Structures are given as C-alpha cells and as structure tokens.
GROMACS .gro file of C-alpha atoms in nm:
model
  256
    1UNK     CA    1   2.528   0.459  -2.802
    2UNK     CA    2   2.721   0.495  -2.472
    3UNK     CA    3   2.933   0.807  -2.433
    4UNK     CA    4   3.307   0.791  -2.353
    5UNK     CA    5   3.261   0.789  -1.975
    6UNK     CA    6   2.998   0.518  -1.995
    7UNK     CA    7   3.223   0.310  -2.220
    8UNK     CA    8   3.513   0.345  -1.976
    9UNK     CA    9   3.290   0.232  -1.690
   10UNK     CA   10   3.171  -0.064  -1.897
   11UNK     CA   11   3.529  -0.149  -1.997
   12UNK     CA   12   3.640  -0.159  -1.633
   13UNK     CA   13   3.345  -0.380  -1.538
   14UNK     CA   14   3.402  -0.611  -1.833
   15UNK     CA   15   3.777  -0.646  -1.774
   16UNK     CA   16   3.716  -0.761  -1.417
   17UNK     CA   17   3.468  -1.021  -1.551
   18UNK     CA   18   3.682  -1.145  -1.842
   19UNK     CA   19   3.776  -1.509  -1.893
   20UNK     CA   20   4.085  -1.451  -2.107
   21UNK     CA   21   4.089  -1.749  -2.338
   22UNK     CA   22   4.318  -1.950  -2.563
   23UNK     CA   23   4.150  -2.261  -2.700
   24UNK     CA   24   4.334  -2.255  -3.031
   25UNK     CA   25   4.410  -2.601  -3.167
   26UNK     CA   26   4.779  -2.516  -3.200
   27UNK     CA   27   4.815  -2.354  -2.855
   28UNK     CA   28   5.148  -2.415  -2.680
   29UNK     CA   29   5.269  -2.386  -2.322
   30UNK     CA   30   5.451  -2.066  -2.420
   31UNK     CA   31   5.124  -1.926  -2.556
   32UNK     CA   32   4.959  -2.002  -2.222
   33UNK     CA   33   5.236  -1.826  -2.029
   34UNK     CA   34   5.190  -1.524  -2.255
   35UNK     CA   35   4.814  -1.538  -2.194
   36UNK     CA   36   4.876  -1.541  -1.819
   37UNK     CA   37   5.102  -1.238  -1.852
   38UNK     CA   38   4.823  -1.054  -2.035
   39UNK     CA   39   4.578  -1.148  -1.758
   40UNK     CA   40   4.756  -0.912  -1.516
   41UNK     CA   41   4.683  -0.577  -1.679
   42UNK     CA   42   4.772  -0.221  -1.572
   43UNK     CA   43   4.400  -0.177  -1.501
   44UNK     CA   44   4.376  -0.484  -1.278
   45UNK     CA   45   4.353  -0.859  -1.330
   46UNK     CA   46   4.094  -1.041  -1.536
   47UNK     CA   47   3.867  -1.290  -1.359
   48UNK     CA   48   4.016  -1.607  -1.508
   49UNK     CA   49   4.214  -1.762  -1.787
   50UNK     CA   50   4.054  -2.047  -1.981
   51UNK     CA   51   4.290  -2.302  -2.138
   52UNK     CA   52   4.299  -2.661  -2.260
   53UNK     CA   53   4.320  -2.923  -1.980
   54UNK     CA   54   4.680  -3.009  -2.070
   55UNK     CA   55   4.782  -2.654  -1.979
   56UNK     CA   56   4.608  -2.620  -1.641
   57UNK     CA   57   4.930  -2.683  -1.448
   58UNK     CA   58   5.116  -2.432  -1.667
   59UNK     CA   59   4.857  -2.164  -1.596
   60UNK     CA   60   4.851  -2.247  -1.225
   61UNK     CA   61   5.229  -2.211  -1.203
   62UNK     CA   62   5.216  -1.877  -1.386
   63UNK     CA   63   4.926  -1.729  -1.189
   64UNK     CA   64   4.956  -1.883  -0.843
   65UNK     CA   65   4.881  -1.621  -0.579
   66UNK     CA   66   4.750  -1.365  -0.830
   67UNK     CA   67   4.380  -1.423  -0.760
   68UNK     CA   68   4.316  -1.503  -1.128
   69UNK     CA   69   4.116  -1.824  -1.152
   70UNK     CA   70   4.203  -2.114  -1.382
   71UNK     CA   71   3.928  -2.249  -1.607
   72UNK     CA   72   3.945  -2.539  -1.849
   73UNK     CA   73   3.713  -2.723  -2.087
   74UNK     CA   74   3.578  -3.078  -2.104
   75UNK     CA   75   3.354  -3.256  -2.357
   76UNK     CA   76   3.481  -2.980  -2.583
   77UNK     CA   77   3.377  -2.883  -2.841
   78UNK     CA   78   3.124  -3.148  -2.945
   79UNK     CA   79   2.957  -3.232  -2.614
   80UNK     CA   80   2.943  -3.601  -2.702
   81UNK     CA   81   3.257  -3.739  -2.534
   82UNK     CA   82   3.229  -4.052  -2.320
   83UNK     CA   83   3.091  -3.948  -1.981
   84UNK     CA   84   3.341  -4.157  -1.787
   85UNK     CA   85   3.629  -3.998  -1.976
   86UNK     CA   86   3.483  -3.651  -1.911
   87UNK     CA   87   3.460  -3.722  -1.538
   88UNK     CA   88   3.819  -3.850  -1.530
   89UNK     CA   89   3.946  -3.545  -1.719
   90UNK     CA   90   3.750  -3.316  -1.486
   91UNK     CA   91   3.897  -3.478  -1.177
   92UNK     CA   92   4.249  -3.459  -1.320
   93UNK     CA   93   4.207  -3.092  -1.413
   94UNK     CA   94   4.088  -3.004  -1.063
   95UNK     CA   95   4.380  -3.196  -0.911
   96UNK     CA   96   4.619  -2.996  -1.131
   97UNK     CA   97   4.472  -2.664  -1.023
   98UNK     CA   98   4.153  -2.587  -1.218
   99UNK     CA   99   3.903  -2.371  -1.031
  100UNK     CA  100   3.636  -2.387  -1.300
  101UNK     CA  101   3.522  -2.649  -1.551
  102UNK     CA  102   3.353  -2.533  -1.871
  103UNK     CA  103   3.168  -2.839  -2.002
  104UNK     CA  104   2.975  -2.873  -2.328
  105UNK     CA  105   2.634  -3.026  -2.269
  106UNK     CA  106   2.527  -3.311  -2.500
  107UNK     CA  107   2.327  -3.067  -2.713
  108UNK     CA  108   2.304  -3.311  -3.004
  109UNK     CA  109   2.121  -3.555  -2.774
  110UNK     CA  110   1.881  -3.275  -2.682
  111UNK     CA  111   1.817  -3.206  -3.049
  112UNK     CA  112   1.750  -3.578  -3.097
  113UNK     CA  113   1.489  -3.583  -2.819
  114UNK     CA  114   1.688  -3.705  -2.518
  115UNK     CA  115   1.674  -3.413  -2.273
  116UNK     CA  116   1.750  -3.626  -1.967
  117UNK     CA  117   2.104  -3.676  -2.094
  118UNK     CA  118   2.175  -3.305  -2.049
  119UNK     CA  119   2.083  -3.304  -1.681
  120UNK     CA  120   2.271  -3.626  -1.609
  121UNK     CA  121   2.586  -3.507  -1.789
  122UNK     CA  122   2.592  -3.181  -1.595
  123UNK     CA  123   2.524  -3.359  -1.266
  124UNK     CA  124   2.802  -3.612  -1.319
  125UNK     CA  125   3.050  -3.342  -1.416
  126UNK     CA  126   2.939  -3.146  -1.110
  127UNK     CA  127   3.016  -3.450  -0.893
  128UNK     CA  128   3.357  -3.500  -1.055
  129UNK     CA  129   3.445  -3.132  -1.015
  130UNK     CA  130   3.421  -3.142  -0.638
  131UNK     CA  131   3.455  -2.782  -0.521
  132UNK     CA  132   3.529  -2.640  -0.867
  133UNK     CA  133   3.258  -2.441  -1.043
  134UNK     CA  134   3.089  -2.591  -1.348
  135UNK     CA  135   2.989  -2.379  -1.646
  136UNK     CA  136   2.748  -2.557  -1.880
  137UNK     CA  137   2.808  -2.463  -2.244
  138UNK     CA  138   2.477  -2.482  -2.432
  139UNK     CA  139   2.602  -2.410  -2.787
  140UNK     CA  140   2.313  -2.174  -2.842
  141UNK     CA  141   2.407  -2.097  -3.202
  142UNK     CA  142   2.340  -2.460  -3.295
  143UNK     CA  143   2.025  -2.492  -3.083
  144UNK     CA  144   1.898  -2.177  -3.250
  145UNK     CA  145   1.536  -2.179  -3.134
  146UNK     CA  146   1.468  -1.972  -2.821
  147UNK     CA  147   1.257  -2.246  -2.662
  148UNK     CA  148   1.531  -2.504  -2.717
  149UNK     CA  149   1.782  -2.265  -2.558
  150UNK     CA  150   1.545  -2.217  -2.266
  151UNK     CA  151   1.501  -2.594  -2.228
  152UNK     CA  152   1.878  -2.653  -2.240
  153UNK     CA  153   1.933  -2.382  -1.979
  154UNK     CA  154   1.668  -2.525  -1.747
  155UNK     CA  155   1.809  -2.877  -1.782
  156UNK     CA  156   2.161  -2.755  -1.705
  157UNK     CA  157   2.040  -2.567  -1.398
  158UNK     CA  158   1.854  -2.880  -1.286
  159UNK     CA  159   2.183  -3.068  -1.313
  160UNK     CA  160   2.352  -2.821  -1.079
  161UNK     CA  161   2.538  -2.590  -1.318
  162UNK     CA  162   2.699  -2.287  -1.154
  163UNK     CA  163   2.703  -2.091  -1.482
  164UNK     CA  164   2.531  -2.104  -1.818
  165UNK     CA  165   2.769  -2.034  -2.106
  166UNK     CA  166   2.645  -1.961  -2.455
  167UNK     CA  167   2.903  -2.117  -2.682
  168UNK     CA  168   3.228  -2.293  -2.755
  169UNK     CA  169   3.344  -2.026  -2.999
  170UNK     CA  170   3.394  -2.310  -3.248
  171UNK     CA  171   3.071  -2.279  -3.449
  172UNK     CA  172   2.953  -2.012  -3.696
  173UNK     CA  173   2.708  -1.845  -3.450
  174UNK     CA  174   2.828  -1.797  -3.095
  175UNK     CA  175   2.710  -1.554  -2.825
  176UNK     CA  176   2.413  -1.334  -2.914
  177UNK     CA  177   2.218  -1.094  -2.692
  178UNK     CA  178   1.899  -1.278  -2.784
  179UNK     CA  179   2.031  -1.610  -2.648
  180UNK     CA  180   2.177  -1.438  -2.342
  181UNK     CA  181   1.839  -1.283  -2.260
  182UNK     CA  182   1.670  -1.624  -2.262
  183UNK     CA  183   1.944  -1.764  -2.038
  184UNK     CA  184   1.913  -1.472  -1.795
  185UNK     CA  185   1.539  -1.531  -1.773
  186UNK     CA  186   1.611  -1.891  -1.667
  187UNK     CA  187   1.881  -1.774  -1.423
  188UNK     CA  188   1.634  -1.532  -1.264
  189UNK     CA  189   1.405  -1.826  -1.183
  190UNK     CA  190   1.675  -2.070  -1.067
  191UNK     CA  191   1.661  -2.220  -0.720
  192UNK     CA  192   2.035  -2.167  -0.665
  193UNK     CA  193   2.279  -1.892  -0.774
  194UNK     CA  194   2.367  -1.931  -1.143
  195UNK     CA  195   2.593  -1.710  -1.353
  196UNK     CA  196   2.602  -1.617  -1.723
  197UNK     CA  197   2.897  -1.638  -1.961
  198UNK     CA  198   2.855  -1.509  -2.318
  199UNK     CA  199   3.145  -1.651  -2.518
  200UNK     CA  200   3.267  -1.618  -2.873
  201UNK     CA  201   3.212  -1.314  -3.090
  202UNK     CA  202   3.255  -1.052  -2.816
  203UNK     CA  203   3.507  -0.829  -2.992
  204UNK     CA  204   3.462  -0.466  -2.886
  205UNK     CA  205   3.395  -0.259  -2.576
  206UNK     CA  206   3.052  -0.186  -2.722
  207UNK     CA  207   2.984  -0.561  -2.744
  208UNK     CA  208   3.081  -0.607  -2.379
  209UNK     CA  209   2.877  -0.303  -2.275
  210UNK     CA  210   2.569  -0.447  -2.447
  211UNK     CA  211   2.588  -0.766  -2.239
  212UNK     CA  212   2.642  -0.571  -1.919
  213UNK     CA  213   2.341  -0.353  -2.000
  214UNK     CA  214   2.133  -0.665  -2.064
  215UNK     CA  215   2.232  -0.806  -1.723
  216UNK     CA  216   2.147  -0.473  -1.560
  217UNK     CA  217   1.806  -0.479  -1.726
  218UNK     CA  218   1.710  -0.837  -1.644
  219UNK     CA  219   1.892  -0.902  -1.317
  220UNK     CA  220   1.945  -0.558  -1.164
  221UNK     CA  221   2.224  -0.303  -1.168
  222UNK     CA  222   2.441  -0.470  -0.901
  223UNK     CA  223   2.420  -0.827  -1.031
  224UNK     CA  224   2.691  -0.850  -1.303
  225UNK     CA  225   3.012  -0.912  -1.111
  226UNK     CA  226   3.282  -1.179  -1.152
  227UNK     CA  227   3.109  -1.425  -0.919
  228UNK     CA  228   2.814  -1.454  -1.158
  229UNK     CA  229   2.910  -1.289  -1.487
  230UNK     CA  230   3.195  -1.365  -1.725
  231UNK     CA  231   3.281  -1.282  -2.082
  232UNK     CA  232   3.463  -1.558  -2.266
  233UNK     CA  233   3.701  -1.391  -2.508
  234UNK     CA  234   4.060  -1.314  -2.592
  235UNK     CA  235   4.063  -1.040  -2.854
  236UNK     CA  236   3.828  -0.813  -2.658
  237UNK     CA  237   4.099  -0.742  -2.398
  238UNK     CA  238   4.282  -0.522  -2.648
  239UNK     CA  239   3.966  -0.318  -2.705
  240UNK     CA  240   3.892  -0.286  -2.333
  241UNK     CA  241   4.244  -0.164  -2.257
  242UNK     CA  242   4.229   0.085  -2.544
  243UNK     CA  243   3.903   0.224  -2.404
  244UNK     CA  244   4.047   0.253  -2.055
  245UNK     CA  245   4.359   0.422  -2.193
  246UNK     CA  246   4.154   0.669  -2.399
  247UNK     CA  247   4.290   0.529  -2.724
  248UNK     CA  248   4.130   0.425  -3.050
  249UNK     CA  249   4.091   0.046  -3.058
  250UNK     CA  250   4.284  -0.148  -3.318
  251UNK     CA  251   4.096  -0.351  -3.578
  252UNK     CA  252   3.991  -0.684  -3.430
  253UNK     CA  253   4.027  -1.003  -3.631
  254UNK     CA  254   3.827  -1.321  -3.616
  255UNK     CA  255   3.865  -1.568  -3.332
  256UNK     CA  256   3.734  -1.655  -2.989
   0.00000   0.00000   0.00000
C-alpha cells in the first residue's frame, strides 16, 4: 500500500494524464462546459476531455488555448457502425476541433473469426483522422481471454493505432490491471510509439496508482506521461484532488 507521499506523487502524475470524460447518454452542452471548467484544476490541467462528437465544438470553444486536448468517440459503444459513417464522423469531428479519436474496434467480428476487420477498421479511421491521434478501444471485458486481448491489441497496432484503450465504460467489466498488462506487453513490442488508456472503473487514487506502477514495471519509470498514457475517467478526479489537498476522499459512485 503506497504511503501518503507516494499517493500524492501518483495523484499528480495521474491528474496530468487524465482524460476527463462525460459520455453519459443524457449529456448536455452545459454539462460539457462544466466538464471543461473541471479540467482546469488548481493542481494543473488534465490531459484531455472526452465528449460525444456533437459536443466537440462546445469543448473546443471552452478550452481553446488552454492546452487541454479534445477527444471524442466513434463506432461507440458497439464497434459495429458502418465504416463509411465512422470515417465521415471522424472527419467532421477533426474539422470541428477534435485532437483525438477514440474508436471502438469491431470486437464482435473478432469474436466471430474475422480478425482482418479489426486492422482495416483502425486503418480507415486512422486515414480519416488525418493528424488526430487514434485510440483503439478493445472492449477487453467482453473479449475476456488474455490471448484474444493480445490478438486485438496486435491487430489494432498493425492498423496504426496511436493508443490502445481497454474499454468503453459501457459494459459490466471495464479496465483491469490484467488486461492492461497484456496490452503493455504488445505496446513494448510495437514498431511505432503506442500509448495505453485504461478506461472505466478507475475510481480512486489507489486505482490510478496501480496502473502507473504497472506502467513503471513493464515500460520503465519514465514512460507513463500524457503523450503515451491516459486514464479515461470522470469520478476519479475528485479522489485525485482530495489526495493532493490532503483530504479524505468522498465516496465514489458508479459510472465511467
């Protein structure tokens, strides 16, 4: 168990790597503006906000010039949207100010024995994204088996993914250290720089610290930084700020 100083160090590292997220079905433009306000904390800005495509321009207007990146989602959450529609949505999001595209791979096709569809979907989204980064969401909680997670990660890397992301946050099992370890092992062997984004279920400073420690173990102590490591969460920000302020964290409810 980390001591208080170690937790504060982990909280500062995690906050700088946080993708502060609102992908609630009933999210409004006002909710996004409030999210953007939260992104600029007394302890520094988070790495990015992640919002629905329809709110990219709202987030860009709120955060322009702040250095906080704008992420959005496509083929979300099922991974089986029409590829042409996904490419069009990706292009539109980038035009409206998205820096990063979090796409769900066609994991159901992988489960049905069509692995080539994963690589082609990532590659086409990569093409549509232009200069924006692409995070491939594997939905590891549905894939379940470590070898399937490894295969999905390798296929996404082959397609040109800039990040591997565990989950949508919309299924019963989301990020787990076990899945993250498999993904980091693939990242360590990749032929181009690839980042990791555990998402969903990261609720406490201890949760965040565990993922940072895993990155330190597998990739080296200087690896986990915003360019290659993100935590996809919303509720964890409250816990991180409490740790940095030397306060007891409030109880954390369910959610992304």
